[in-house]
PDB file of C-alpha atoms in Angstrom:
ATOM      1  CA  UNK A1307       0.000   0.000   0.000  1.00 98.00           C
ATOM      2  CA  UNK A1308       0.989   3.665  -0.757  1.00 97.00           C
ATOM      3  CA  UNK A1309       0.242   5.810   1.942  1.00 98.00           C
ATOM      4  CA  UNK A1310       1.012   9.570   2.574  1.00 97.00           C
ATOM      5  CA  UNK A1311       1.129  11.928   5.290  1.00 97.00           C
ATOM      6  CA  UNK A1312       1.685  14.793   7.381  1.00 97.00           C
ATOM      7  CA  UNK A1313       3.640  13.827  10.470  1.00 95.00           C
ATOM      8  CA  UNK A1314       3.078  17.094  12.523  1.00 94.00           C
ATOM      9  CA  UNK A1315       0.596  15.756  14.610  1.00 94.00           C
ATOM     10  CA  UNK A1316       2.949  12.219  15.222  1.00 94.00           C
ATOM     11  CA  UNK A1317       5.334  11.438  17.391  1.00 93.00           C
ATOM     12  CA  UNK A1318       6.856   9.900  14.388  1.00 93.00           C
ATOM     13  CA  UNK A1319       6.301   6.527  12.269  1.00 95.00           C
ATOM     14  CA  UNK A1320       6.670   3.714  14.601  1.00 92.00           C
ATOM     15  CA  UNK A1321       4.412   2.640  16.969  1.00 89.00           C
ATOM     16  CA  UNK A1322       5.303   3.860  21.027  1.00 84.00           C
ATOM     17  CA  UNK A1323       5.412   1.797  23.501  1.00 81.00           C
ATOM     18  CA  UNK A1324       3.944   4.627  25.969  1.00 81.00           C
ATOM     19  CA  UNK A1325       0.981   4.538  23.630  1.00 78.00           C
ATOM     20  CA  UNK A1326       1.282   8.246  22.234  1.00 90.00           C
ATOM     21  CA  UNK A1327      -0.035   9.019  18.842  1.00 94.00           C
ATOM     22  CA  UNK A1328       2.321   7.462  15.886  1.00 95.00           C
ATOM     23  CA  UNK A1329       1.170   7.079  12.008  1.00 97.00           C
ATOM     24  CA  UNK A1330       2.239   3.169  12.212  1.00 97.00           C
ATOM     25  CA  UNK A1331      -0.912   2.721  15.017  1.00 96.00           C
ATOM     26  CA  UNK A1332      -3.140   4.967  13.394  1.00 97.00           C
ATOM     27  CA  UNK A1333      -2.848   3.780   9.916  1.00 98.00           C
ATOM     28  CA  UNK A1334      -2.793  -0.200  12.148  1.00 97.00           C
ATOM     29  CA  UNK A1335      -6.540   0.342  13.501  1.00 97.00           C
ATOM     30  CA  UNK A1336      -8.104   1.861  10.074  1.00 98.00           C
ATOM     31  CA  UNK A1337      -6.625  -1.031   8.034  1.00 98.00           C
ATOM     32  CA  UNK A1338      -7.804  -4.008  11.243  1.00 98.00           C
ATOM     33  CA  UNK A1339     -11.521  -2.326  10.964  1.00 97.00           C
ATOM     34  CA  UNK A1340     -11.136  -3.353   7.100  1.00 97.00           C
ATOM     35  CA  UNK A1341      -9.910  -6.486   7.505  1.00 97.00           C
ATOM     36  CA  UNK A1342     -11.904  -7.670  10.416  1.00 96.00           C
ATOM     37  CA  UNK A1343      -8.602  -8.905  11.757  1.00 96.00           C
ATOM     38  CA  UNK A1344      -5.710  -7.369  13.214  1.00 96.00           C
ATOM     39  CA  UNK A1345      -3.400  -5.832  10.892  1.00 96.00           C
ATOM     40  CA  UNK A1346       0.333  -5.511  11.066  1.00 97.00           C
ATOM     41  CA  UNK A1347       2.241  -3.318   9.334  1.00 97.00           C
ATOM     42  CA  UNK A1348       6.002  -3.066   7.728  1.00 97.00           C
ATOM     43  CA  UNK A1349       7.316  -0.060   6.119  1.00 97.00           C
ATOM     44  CA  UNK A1350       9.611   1.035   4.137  1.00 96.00           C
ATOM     45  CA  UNK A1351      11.009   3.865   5.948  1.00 92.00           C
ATOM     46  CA  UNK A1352      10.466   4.617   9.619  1.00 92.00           C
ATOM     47  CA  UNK A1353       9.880   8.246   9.760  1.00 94.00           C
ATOM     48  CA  UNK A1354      11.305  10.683  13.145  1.00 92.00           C
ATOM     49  CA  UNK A1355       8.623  12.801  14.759  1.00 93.00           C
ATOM     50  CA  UNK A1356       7.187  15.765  12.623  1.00 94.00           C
ATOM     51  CA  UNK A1357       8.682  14.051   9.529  1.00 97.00           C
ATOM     52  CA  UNK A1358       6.210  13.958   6.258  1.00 97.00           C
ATOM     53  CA  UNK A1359       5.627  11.547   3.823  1.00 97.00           C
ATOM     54  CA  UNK A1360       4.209  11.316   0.126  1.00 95.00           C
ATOM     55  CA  UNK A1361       5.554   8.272  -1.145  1.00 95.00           C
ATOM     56  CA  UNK A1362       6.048   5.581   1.886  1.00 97.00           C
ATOM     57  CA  UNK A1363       5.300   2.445   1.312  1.00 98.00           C
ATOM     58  CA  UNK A1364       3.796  -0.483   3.692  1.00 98.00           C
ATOM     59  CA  UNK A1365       3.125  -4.012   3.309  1.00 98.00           C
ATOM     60  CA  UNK A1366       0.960  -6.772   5.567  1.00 97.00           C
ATOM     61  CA  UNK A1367      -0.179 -10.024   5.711  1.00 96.00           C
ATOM     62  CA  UNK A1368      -3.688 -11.249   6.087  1.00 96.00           C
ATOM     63  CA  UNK A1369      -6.365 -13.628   5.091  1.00 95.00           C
ATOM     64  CA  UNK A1370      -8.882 -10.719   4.290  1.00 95.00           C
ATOM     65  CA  UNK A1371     -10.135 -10.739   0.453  1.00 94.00           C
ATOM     66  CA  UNK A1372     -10.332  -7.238  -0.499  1.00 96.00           C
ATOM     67  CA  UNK A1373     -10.070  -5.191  -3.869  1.00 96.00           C
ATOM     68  CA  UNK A1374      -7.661  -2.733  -4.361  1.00 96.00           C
ATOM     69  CA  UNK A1375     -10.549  -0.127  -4.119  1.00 97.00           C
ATOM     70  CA  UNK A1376     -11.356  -1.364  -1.259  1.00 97.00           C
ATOM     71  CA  UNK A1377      -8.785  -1.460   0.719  1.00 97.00           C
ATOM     72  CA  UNK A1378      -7.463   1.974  -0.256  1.00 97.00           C
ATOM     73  CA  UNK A1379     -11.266   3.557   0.232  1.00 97.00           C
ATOM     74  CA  UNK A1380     -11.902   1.299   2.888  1.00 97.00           C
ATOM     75  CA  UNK A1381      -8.537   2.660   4.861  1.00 97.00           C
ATOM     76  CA  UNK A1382      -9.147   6.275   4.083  1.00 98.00           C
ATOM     77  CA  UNK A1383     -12.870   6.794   5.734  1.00 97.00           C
ATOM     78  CA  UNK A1384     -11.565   5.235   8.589  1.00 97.00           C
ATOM     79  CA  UNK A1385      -8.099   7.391   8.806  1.00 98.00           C
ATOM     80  CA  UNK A1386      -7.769  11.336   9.947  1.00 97.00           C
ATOM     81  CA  UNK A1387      -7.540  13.846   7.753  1.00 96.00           C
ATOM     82  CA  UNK A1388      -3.669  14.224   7.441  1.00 97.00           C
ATOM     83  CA  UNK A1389      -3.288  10.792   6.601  1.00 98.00           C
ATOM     84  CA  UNK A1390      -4.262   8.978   3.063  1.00 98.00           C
ATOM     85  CA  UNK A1391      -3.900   5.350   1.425  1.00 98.00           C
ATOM     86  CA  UNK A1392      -3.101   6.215  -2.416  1.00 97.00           C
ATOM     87  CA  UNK A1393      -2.827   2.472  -3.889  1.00 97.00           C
ATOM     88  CA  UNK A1394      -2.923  -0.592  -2.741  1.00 97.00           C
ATOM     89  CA  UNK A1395      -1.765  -3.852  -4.403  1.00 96.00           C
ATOM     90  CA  UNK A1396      -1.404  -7.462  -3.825  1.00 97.00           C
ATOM     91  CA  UNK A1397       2.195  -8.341  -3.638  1.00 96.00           C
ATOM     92  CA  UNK A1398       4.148 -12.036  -4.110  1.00 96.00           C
ATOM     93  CA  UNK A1399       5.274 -13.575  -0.837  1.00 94.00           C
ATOM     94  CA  UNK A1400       8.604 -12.423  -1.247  1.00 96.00           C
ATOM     95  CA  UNK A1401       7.781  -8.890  -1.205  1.00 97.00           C
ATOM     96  CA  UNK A1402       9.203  -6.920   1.967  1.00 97.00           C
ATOM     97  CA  UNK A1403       8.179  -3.007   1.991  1.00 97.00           C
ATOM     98  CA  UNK A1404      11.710  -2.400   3.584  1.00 96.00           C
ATOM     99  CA  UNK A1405      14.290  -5.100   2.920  1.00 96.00           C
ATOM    100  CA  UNK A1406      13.559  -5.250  -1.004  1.00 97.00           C
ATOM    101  CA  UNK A1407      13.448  -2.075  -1.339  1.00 97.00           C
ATOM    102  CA  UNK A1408      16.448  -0.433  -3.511  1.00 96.00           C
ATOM    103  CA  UNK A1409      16.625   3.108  -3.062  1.00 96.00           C
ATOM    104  CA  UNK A1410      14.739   6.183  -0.856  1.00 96.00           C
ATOM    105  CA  UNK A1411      14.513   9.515  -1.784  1.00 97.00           C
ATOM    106  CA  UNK A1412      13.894  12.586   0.168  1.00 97.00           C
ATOM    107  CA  UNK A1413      12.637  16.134  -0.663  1.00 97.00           C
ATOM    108  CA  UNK A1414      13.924  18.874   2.387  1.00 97.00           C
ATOM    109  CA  UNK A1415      11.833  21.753   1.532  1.00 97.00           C
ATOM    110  CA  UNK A1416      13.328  25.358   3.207  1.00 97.00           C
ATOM    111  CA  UNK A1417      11.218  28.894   3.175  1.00 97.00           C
ATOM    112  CA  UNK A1418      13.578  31.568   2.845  1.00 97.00           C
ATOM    113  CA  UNK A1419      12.540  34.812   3.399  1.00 96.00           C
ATOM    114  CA  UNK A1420      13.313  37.229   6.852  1.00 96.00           C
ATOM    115  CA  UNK A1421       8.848  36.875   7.425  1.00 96.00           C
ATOM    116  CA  UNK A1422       7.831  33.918   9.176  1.00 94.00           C
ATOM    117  CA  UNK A1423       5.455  31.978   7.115  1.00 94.00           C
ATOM    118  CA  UNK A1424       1.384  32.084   7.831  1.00 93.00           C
ATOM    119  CA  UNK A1425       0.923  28.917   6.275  1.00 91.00           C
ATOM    120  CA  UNK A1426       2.732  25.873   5.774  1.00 90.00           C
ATOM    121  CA  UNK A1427       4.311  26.238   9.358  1.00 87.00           C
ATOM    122  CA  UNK A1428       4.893  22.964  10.045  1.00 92.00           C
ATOM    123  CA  UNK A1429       5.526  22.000   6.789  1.00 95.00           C
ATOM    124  CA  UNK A1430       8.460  23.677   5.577  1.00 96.00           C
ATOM    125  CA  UNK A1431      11.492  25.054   7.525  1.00 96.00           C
ATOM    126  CA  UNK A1432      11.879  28.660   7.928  1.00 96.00           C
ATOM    127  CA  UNK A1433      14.927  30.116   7.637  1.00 96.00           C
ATOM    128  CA  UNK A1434      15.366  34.098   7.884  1.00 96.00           C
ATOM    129  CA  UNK A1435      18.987  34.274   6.223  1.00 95.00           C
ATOM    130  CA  UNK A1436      19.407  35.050   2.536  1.00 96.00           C
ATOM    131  CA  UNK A1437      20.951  31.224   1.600  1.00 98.00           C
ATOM    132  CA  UNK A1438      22.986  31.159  -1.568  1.00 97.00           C
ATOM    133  CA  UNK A1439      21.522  28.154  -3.703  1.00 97.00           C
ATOM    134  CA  UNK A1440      24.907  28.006  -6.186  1.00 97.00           C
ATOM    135  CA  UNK A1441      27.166  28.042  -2.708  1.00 97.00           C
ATOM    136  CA  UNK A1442      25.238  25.086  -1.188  1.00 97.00           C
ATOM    137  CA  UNK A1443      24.558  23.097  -4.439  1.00 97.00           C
ATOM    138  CA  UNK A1444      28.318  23.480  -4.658  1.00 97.00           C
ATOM    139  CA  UNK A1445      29.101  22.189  -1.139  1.00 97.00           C
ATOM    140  CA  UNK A1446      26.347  19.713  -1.327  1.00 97.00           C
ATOM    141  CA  UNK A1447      28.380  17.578  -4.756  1.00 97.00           C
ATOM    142  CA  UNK A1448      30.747  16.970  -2.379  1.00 97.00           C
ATOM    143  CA  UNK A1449      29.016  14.600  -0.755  1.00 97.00           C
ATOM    144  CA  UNK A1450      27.544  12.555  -3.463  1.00 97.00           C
ATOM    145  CA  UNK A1451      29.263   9.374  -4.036  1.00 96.00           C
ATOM    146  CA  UNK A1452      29.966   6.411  -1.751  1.00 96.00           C
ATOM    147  CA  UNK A1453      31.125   7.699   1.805  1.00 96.00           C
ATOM    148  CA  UNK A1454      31.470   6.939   5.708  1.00 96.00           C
ATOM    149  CA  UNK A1455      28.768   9.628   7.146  1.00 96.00           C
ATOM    150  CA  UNK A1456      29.514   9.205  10.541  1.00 94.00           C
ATOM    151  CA  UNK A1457      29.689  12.946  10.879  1.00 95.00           C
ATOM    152  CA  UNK A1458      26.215  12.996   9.436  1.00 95.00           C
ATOM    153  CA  UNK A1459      24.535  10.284  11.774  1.00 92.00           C
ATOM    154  CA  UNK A1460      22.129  11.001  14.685  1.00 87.00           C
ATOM    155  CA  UNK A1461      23.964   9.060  17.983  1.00 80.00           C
ATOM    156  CA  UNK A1462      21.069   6.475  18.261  1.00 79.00           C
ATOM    157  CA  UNK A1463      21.162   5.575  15.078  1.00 79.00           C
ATOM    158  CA  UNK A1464      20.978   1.500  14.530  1.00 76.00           C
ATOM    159  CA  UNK A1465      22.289   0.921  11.296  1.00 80.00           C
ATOM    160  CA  UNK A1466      25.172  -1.790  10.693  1.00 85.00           C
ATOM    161  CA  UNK A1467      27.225   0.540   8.809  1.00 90.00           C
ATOM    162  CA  UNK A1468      27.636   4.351   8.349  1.00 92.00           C
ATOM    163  CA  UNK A1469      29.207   3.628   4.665  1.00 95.00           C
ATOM    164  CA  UNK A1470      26.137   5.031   2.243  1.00 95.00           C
ATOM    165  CA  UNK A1471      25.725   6.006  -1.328  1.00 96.00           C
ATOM    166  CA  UNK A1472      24.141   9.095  -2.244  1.00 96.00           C
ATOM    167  CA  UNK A1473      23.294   8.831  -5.976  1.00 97.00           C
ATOM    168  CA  UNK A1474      22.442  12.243  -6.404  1.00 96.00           C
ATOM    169  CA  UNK A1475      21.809  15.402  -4.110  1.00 97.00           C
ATOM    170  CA  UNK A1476      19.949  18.416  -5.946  1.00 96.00           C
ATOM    171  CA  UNK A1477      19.225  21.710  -4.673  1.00 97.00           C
ATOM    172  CA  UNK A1478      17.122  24.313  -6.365  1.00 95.00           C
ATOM    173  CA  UNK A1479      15.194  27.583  -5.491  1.00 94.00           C
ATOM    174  CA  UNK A1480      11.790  27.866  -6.570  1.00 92.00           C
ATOM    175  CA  UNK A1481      10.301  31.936  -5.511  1.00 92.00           C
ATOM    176  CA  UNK A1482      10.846  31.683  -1.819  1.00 94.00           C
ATOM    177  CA  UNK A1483      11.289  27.781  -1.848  1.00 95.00           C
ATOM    178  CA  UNK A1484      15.034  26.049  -1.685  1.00 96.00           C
ATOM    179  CA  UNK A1485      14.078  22.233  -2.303  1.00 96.00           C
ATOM    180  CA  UNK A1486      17.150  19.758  -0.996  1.00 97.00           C
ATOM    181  CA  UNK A1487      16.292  17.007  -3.123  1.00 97.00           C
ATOM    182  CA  UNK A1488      18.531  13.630  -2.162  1.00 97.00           C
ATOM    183  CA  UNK A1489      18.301   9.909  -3.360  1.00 97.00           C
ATOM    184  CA  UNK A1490      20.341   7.062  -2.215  1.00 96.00           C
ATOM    185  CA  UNK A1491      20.255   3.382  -1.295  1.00 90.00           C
ATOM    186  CA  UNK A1492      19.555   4.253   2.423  1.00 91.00           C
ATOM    187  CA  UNK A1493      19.958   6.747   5.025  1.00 95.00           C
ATOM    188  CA  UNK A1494      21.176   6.826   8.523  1.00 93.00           C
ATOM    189  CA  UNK A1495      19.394   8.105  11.378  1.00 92.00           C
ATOM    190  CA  UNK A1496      18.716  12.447  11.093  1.00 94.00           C
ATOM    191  CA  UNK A1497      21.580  12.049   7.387  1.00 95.00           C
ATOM    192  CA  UNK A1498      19.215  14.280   5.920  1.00 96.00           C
ATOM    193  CA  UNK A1499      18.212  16.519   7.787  1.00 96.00           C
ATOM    194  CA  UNK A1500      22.489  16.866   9.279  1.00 96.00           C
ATOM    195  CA  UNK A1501      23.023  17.479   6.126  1.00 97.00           C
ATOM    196  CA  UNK A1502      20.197  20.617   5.547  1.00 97.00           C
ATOM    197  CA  UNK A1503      21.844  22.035   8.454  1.00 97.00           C
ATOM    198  CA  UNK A1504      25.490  22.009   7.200  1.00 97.00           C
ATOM    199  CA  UNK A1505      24.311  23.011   3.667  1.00 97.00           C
ATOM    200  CA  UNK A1506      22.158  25.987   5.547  1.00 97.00           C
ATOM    201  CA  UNK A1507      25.021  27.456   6.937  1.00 97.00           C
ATOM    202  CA  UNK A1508      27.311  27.422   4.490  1.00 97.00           C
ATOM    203  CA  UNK A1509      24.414  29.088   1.969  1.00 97.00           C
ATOM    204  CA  UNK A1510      24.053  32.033   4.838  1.00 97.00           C
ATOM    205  CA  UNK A1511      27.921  32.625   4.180  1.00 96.00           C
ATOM    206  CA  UNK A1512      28.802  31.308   7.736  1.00 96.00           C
ATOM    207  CA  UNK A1513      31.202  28.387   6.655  1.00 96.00           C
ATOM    208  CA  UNK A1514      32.928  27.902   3.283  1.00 97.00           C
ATOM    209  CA  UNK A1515      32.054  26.015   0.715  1.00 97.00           C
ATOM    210  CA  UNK A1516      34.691  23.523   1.565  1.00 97.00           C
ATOM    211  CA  UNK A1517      33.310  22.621   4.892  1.00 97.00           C
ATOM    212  CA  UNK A1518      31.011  20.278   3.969  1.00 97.00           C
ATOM    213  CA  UNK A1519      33.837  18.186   2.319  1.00 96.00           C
ATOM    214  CA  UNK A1520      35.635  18.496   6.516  1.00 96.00           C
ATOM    215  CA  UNK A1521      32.999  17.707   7.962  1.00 96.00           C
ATOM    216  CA  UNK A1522      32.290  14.831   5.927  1.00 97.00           C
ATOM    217  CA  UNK A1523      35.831  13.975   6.112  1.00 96.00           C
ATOM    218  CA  UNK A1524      35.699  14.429   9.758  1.00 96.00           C
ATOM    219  CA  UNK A1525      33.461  11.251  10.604  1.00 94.00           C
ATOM    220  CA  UNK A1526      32.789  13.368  13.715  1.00 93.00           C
ATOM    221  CA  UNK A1527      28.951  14.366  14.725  1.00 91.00           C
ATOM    222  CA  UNK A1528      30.429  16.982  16.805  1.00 90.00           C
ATOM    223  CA  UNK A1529      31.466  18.420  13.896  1.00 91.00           C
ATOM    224  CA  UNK A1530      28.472  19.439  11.679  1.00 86.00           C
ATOM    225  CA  UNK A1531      26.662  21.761  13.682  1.00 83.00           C
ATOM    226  CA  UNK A1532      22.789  21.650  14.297  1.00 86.00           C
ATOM    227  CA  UNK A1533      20.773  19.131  12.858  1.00 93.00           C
ATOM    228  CA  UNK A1534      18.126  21.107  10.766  1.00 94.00           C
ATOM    229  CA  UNK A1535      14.143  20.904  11.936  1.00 94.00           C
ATOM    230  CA  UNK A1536      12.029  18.047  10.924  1.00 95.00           C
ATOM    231  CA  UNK A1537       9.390  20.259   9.526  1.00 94.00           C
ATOM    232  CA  UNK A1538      10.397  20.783   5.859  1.00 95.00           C
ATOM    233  CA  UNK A1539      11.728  16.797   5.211  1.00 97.00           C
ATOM    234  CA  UNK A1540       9.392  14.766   3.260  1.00 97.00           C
ATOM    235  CA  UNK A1541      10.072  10.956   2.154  1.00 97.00           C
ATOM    236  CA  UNK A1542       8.869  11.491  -1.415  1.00 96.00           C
ATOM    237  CA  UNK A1543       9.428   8.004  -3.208  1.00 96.00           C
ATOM    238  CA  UNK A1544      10.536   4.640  -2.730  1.00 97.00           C
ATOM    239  CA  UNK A1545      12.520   2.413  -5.406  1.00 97.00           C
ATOM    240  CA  UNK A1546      11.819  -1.691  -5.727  1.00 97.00           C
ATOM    241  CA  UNK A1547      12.833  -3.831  -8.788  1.00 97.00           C
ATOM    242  CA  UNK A1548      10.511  -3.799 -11.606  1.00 96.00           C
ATOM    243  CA  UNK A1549       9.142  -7.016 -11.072  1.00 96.00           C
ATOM    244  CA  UNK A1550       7.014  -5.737  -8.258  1.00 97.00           C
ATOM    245  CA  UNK A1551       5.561  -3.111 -10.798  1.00 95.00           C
ATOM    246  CA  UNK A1552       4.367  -1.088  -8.511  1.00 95.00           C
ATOM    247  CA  UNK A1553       1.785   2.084  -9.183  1.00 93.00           C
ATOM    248  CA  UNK A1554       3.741   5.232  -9.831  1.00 87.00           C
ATOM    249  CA  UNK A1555       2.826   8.612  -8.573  1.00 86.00           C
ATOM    250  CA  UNK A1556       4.714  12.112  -8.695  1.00 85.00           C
ATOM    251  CA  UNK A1557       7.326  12.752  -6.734  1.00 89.00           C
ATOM    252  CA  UNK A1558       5.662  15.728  -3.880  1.00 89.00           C
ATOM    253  CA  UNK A1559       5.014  17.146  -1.821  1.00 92.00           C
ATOM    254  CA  UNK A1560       1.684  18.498  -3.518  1.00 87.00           C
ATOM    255  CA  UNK A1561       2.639  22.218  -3.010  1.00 85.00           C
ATOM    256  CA  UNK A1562       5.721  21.359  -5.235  1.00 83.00           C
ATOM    257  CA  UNK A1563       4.209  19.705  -8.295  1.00 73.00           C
ATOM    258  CA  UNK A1564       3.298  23.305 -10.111  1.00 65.00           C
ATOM    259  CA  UNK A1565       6.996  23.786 -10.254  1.00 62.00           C
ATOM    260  CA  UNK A1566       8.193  23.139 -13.518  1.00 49.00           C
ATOM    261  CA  UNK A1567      11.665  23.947 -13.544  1.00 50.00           C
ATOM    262  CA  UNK A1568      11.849  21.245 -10.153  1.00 52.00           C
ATOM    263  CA  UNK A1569      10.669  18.624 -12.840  1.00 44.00           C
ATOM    264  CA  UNK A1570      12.532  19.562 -16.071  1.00 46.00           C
ATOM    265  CA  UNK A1571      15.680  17.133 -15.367  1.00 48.00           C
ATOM    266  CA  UNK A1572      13.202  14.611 -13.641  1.00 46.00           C
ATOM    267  CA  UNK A1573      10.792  12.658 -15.473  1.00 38.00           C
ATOM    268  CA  UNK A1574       8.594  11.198 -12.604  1.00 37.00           C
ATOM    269  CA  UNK A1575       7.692  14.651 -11.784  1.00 33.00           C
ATOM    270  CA  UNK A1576       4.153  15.188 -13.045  1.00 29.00           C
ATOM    271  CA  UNK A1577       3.239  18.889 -13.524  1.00 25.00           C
TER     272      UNK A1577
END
């Protein structure tokens, strides 16, 4: 199943053990009233607290014979408002949402202007200082490739290794908008949003352009300053071999898609 969201209201993806509101329980319930069963769910992703999604992807098991339709209709008049099933699909055994997964791509989306924004609060980060889109889109192809990004790891992160490959990391500025756009086979705990925060400084002039490139080099946390808000990062699309064929949608968030210049060297975009 494809399922969006806005994670404001979440204290992230994954179900708490203190029972406080996550999208994994929420989306859990809708889905078991469906079924008629309880429903378990696997994702592709797990999502931090605050942290949006337009292209996440789940998978469960159960005996249940639904449509498509169904399920997806079925799951969204029983789920709140900032949370939507987009496609649903039955899937081969062998199917895992996370572990067949082959690559995960992120959209951080940053309002820059010295104004506060009315709307979109929680769903973009503000920052006040003029940031230079050539001086971070500079800094930030020093980091694509295959790399150890300790220095760009959150200190409970669980992966087995901090060696990842970024295959490509974009930025652009749309009117007030600077979109961080970043694919790779798999991120580390806060990678993305570590690296909006080093890329935000160096585009407000504080650090030079080489810094990234240190801090990388650095494989020191300590090193790469604040790790940017959650507010503006969106998980915009998941990657799986073709056999799967799964349904394709754009690549958001939805406030995004009007942008034609984001889309011109991307052909999943639909404007």
């Amino acid at each position: 199943m494809g399922v969006e969201y806005k994670g404001s209201r979440y204290r992230g993806w994954q179900r708490q053990r203190d029972n406080v509101l996550s999208v994994q329980q929420t989306l859990e319930e809708a889905l078991s009233k469906v079924a008629d069963s309880p429903v378990v769910l696997h994702c592709a992703g797990r999502t931090d607290s605050g942290v949006h999604a337009c292209g996440q992807v789940v998978h469960f098991d159960t005996l249940a014979a639904r449509s498509p339709k169904a399920w997806t209709m079925g799951a969204n008049i029983n789920l709140p408002h900032d949370i939507s099933a987009t496609w649903a699909k039955s899937m081969p055994a062998h199917f895992h949402a996370r572990y067949k997964a082959v690559a995960r791509r992120y959209r951080y989306v940053i309002y820059n202007d010295q104004i506060r924004p009315a709307h979109l609060g929680d769903q973009v980060t503000w920052n006040h200082r003029p940031l230079d889109v050539e001086r971070m889109a500079e800094a930030a192809a020093r980091l694509v490739g295959t790399h150890d990004f300790s220095a760009f790891r959150a200190g409970q992160c669980q992966a087995k290794s901090p060696i990842k490959t970024l295959h490509h990391l974009r930025v652009s500025r749309h009117g007030k908008m600077i979109v961080l756009d970043v694919r790779a086979s798999a991120f580390l705990h806060h990678m993305v949003r570590n690296i909006a925060g080093v890329l935000m400084t160096i585009g407000a002039g504080e650090r030079p352009v080489e810094w990234a490139g240190e801090v990388l080099a650095s494989l020191d946390r300590r090193a790469g300053g604040v790790t940017a808000h959650p507010f503006g990062l969106y998980l915009v699309e998941v990657e799986y071999p073709a056999e799967f064929e799964l349904p394709a949608r754009f690549i958001g968030p939805h406030f995004l898609t009007g942008f034609e210049s984001l889309a011109a060297d991307d052909p999943a975009v639909i404007c």
